[in-house]
Coordinates of N, CA, C and O in Angstrom, one line a residue:
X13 N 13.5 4.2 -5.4 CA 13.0 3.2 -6.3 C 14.0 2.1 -6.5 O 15.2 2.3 -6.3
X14 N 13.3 0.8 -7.0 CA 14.0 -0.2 -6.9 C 14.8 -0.1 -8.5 O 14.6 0.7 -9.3
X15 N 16.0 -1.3 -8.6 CA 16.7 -0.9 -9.8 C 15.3 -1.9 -10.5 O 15.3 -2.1 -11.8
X16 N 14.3 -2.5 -9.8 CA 13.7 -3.1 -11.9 C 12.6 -2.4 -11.6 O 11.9 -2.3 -12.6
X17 N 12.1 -1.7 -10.6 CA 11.2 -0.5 -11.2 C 11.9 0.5 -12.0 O 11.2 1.0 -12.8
X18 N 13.0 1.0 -11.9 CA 13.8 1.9 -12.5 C 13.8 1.3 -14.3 O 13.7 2.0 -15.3
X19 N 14.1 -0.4 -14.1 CA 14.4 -0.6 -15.2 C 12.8 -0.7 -15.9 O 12.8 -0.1 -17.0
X20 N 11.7 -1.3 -15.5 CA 10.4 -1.1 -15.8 C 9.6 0.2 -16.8 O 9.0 0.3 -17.9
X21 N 10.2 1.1 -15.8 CA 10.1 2.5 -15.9 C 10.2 2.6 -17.1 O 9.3 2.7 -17.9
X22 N 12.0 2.6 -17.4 CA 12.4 3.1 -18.4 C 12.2 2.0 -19.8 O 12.4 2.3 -20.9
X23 N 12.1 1.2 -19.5 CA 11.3 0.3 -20.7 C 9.9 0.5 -21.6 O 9.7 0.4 -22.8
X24 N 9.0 1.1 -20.1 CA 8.1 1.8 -21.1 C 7.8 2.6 -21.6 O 6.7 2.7 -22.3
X25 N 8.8 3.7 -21.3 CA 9.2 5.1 -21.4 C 10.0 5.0 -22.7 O 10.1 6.1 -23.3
X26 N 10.5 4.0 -23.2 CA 11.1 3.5 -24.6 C 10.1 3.2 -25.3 O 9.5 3.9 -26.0
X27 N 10.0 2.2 -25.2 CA 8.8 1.4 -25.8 C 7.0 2.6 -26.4 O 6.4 2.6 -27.4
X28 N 6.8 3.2 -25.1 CA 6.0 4.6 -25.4 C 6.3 5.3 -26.5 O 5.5 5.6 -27.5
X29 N 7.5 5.6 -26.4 CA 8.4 6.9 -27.5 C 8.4 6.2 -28.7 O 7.9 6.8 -29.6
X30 N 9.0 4.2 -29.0 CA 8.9 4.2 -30.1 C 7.5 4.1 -30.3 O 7.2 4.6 -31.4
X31 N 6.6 3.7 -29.9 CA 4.8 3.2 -30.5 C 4.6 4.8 -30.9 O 4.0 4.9 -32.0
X32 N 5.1 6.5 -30.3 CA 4.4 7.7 -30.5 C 4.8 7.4 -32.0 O 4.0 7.1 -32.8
X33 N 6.5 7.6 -32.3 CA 7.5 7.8 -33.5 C 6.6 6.5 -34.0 O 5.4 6.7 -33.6
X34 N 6.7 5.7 -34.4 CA 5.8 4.9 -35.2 C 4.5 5.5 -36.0 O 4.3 5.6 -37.2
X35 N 3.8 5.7 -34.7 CA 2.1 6.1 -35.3 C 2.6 7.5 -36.6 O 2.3 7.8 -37.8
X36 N 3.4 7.9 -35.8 CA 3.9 9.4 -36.7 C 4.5 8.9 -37.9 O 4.2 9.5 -38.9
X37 N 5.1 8.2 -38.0 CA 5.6 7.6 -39.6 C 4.7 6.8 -40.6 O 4.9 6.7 -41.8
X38 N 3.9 6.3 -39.8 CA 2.7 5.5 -40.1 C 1.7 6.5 -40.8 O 0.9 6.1 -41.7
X39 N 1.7 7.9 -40.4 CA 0.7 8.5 -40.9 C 1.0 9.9 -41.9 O 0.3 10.8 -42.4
X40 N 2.5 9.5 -41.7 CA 3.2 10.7 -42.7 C 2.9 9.9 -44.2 O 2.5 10.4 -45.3
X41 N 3.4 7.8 -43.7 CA 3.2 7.3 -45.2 C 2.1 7.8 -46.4 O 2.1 8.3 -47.5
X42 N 0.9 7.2 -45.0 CA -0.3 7.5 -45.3 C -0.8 8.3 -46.2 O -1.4 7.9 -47.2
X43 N -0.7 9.8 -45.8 CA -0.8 11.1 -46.0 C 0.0 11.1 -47.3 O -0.8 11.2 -48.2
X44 N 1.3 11.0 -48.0 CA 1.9 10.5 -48.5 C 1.2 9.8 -49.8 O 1.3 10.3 -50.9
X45 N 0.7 8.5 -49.4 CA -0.1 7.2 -50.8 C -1.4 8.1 -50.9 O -2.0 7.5 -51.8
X46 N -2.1 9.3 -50.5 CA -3.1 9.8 -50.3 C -2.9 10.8 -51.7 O -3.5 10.8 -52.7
X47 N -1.7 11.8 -51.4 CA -1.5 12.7 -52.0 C -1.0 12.0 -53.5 O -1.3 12.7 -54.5
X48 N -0.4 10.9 -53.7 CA -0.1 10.1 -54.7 C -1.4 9.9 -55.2 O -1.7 10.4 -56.2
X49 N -2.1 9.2 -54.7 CA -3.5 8.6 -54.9 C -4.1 9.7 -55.9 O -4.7 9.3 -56.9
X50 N -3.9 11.2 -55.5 CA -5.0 12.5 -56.0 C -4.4 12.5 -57.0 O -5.0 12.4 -58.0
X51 N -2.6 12.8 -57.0 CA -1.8 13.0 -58.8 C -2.1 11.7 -60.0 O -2.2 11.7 -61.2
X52 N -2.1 10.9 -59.0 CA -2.2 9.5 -60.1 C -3.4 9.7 -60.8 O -3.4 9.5 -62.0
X53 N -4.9 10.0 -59.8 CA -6.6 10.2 -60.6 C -6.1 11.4 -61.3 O -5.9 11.0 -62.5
X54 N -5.8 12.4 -61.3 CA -5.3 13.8 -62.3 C -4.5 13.4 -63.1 O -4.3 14.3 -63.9
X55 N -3.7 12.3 -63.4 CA -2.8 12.2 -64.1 C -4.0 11.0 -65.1 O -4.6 11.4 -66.1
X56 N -4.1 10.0 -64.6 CA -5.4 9.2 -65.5 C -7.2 10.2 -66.0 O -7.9 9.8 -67.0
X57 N -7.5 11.0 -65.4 CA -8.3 11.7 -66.3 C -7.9 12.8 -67.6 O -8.5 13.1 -68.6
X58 N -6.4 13.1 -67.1 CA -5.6 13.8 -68.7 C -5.7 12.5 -69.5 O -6.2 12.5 -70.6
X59 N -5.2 11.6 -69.1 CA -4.8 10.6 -70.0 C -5.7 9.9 -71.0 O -5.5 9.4 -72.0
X60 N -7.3 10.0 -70.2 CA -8.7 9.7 -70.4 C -9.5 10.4 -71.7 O -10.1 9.9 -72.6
X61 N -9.0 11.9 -71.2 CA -9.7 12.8 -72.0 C -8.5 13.3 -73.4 O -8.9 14.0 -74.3
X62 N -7.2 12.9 -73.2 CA -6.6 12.8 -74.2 C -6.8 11.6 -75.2 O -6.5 11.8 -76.4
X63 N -7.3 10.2 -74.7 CA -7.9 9.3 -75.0 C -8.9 9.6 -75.9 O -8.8 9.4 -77.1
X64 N -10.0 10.0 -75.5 CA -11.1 10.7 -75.8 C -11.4 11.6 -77.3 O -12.3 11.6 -78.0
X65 N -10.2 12.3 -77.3 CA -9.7 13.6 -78.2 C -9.1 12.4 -79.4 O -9.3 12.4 -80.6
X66 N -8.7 11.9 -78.9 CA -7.6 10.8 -80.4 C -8.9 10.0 -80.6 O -9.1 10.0 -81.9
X67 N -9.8 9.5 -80.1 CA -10.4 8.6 -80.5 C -11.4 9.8 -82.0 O -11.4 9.7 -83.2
X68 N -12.1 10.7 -81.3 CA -12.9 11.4 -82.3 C -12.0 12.0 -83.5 O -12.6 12.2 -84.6
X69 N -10.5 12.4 -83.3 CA -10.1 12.8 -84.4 C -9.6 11.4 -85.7 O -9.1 11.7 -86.8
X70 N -9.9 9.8 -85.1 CA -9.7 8.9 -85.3 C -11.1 8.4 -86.4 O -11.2 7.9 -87.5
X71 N -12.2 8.8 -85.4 CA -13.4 8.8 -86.1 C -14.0 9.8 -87.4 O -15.0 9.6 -88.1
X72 N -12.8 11.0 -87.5 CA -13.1 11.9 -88.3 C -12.4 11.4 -89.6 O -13.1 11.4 -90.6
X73 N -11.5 11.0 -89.6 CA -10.1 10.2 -90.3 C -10.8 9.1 -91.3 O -11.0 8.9 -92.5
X74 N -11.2 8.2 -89.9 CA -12.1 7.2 -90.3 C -13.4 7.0 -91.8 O -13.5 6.2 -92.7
X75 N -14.5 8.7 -91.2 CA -15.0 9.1 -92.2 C -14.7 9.4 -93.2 O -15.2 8.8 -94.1
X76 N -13.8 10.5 -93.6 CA -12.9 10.7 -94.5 C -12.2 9.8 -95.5 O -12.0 10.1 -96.7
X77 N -12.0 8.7 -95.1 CA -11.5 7.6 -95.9 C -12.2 7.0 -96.0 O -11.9 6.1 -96.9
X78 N -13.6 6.8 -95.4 CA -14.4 6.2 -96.1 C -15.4 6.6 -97.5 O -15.7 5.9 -98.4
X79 N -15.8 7.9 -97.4 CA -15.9 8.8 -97.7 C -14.5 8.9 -99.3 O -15.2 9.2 -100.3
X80 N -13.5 8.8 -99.5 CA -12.7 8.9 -100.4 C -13.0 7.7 -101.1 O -13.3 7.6 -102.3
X81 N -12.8 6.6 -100.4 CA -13.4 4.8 -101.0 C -14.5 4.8 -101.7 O -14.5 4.3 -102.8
X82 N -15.5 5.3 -101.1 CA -16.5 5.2 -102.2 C -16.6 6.3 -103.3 O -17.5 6.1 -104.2
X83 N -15.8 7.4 -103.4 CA -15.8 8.2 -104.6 C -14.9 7.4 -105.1 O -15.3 7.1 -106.2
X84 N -14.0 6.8 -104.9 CA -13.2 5.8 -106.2 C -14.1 5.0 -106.5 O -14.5 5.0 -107.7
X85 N -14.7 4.1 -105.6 CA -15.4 2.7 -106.1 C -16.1 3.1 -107.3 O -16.0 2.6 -108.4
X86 N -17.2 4.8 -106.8 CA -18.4 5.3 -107.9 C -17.6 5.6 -109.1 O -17.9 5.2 -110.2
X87 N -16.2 6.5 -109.0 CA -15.7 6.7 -110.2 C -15.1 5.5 -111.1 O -14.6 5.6 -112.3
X88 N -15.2 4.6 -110.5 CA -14.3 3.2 -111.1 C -15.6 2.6 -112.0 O -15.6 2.5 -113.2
X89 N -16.7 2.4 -111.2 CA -18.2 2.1 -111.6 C -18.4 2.5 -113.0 O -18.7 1.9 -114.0
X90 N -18.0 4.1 -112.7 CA -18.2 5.2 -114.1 C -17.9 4.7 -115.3 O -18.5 4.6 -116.4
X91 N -16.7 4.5 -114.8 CA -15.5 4.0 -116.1 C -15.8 3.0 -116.7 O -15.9 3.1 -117.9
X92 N -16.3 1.4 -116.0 CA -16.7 0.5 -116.5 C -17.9 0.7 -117.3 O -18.2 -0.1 -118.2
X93 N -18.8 1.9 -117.1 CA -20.0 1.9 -118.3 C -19.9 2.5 -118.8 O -20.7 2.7 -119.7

């Protein structure tokens, strides 16, 4: 073999190796933003349904103090007649 088929050769025999190692890194990232992708949705539906839990104990609160307002308003009512 000639020296620039030799050098040919081994050019794409480089060039081969890095495009395999590429694809391979390329799909570790991948795999990778995927498995992130699944913790981040599990991590936002805790967040969601803890959301969820404060909002109703917010609405219970809510009643409650409304609920106490108008027994003053009525008892204040009282007083004035």
């Amino acid at each position: 073999m000639s020296r620039t088929s030799k050098a040919v050769l081994g050019l794409s025999v480089v060039l081969t190796a890095a495009a395999v190692a590429g694809v391979h890194l390329e799909q570790r990232r991948e795999q990778q933003r995927l498995r992130d992708g699944v913790i981040r949705d599990i991590e936002r539906q805790n967040r969601k349904k803890e959301n969820i839990r404060l909002l109703g104990d917010q609405i219970i609160l809510t009643e409650q103090l409304e609920a106490e307002r108008e027994k003053t308003l009525l008892a204040k009512d009282l007083k004035k007649h």
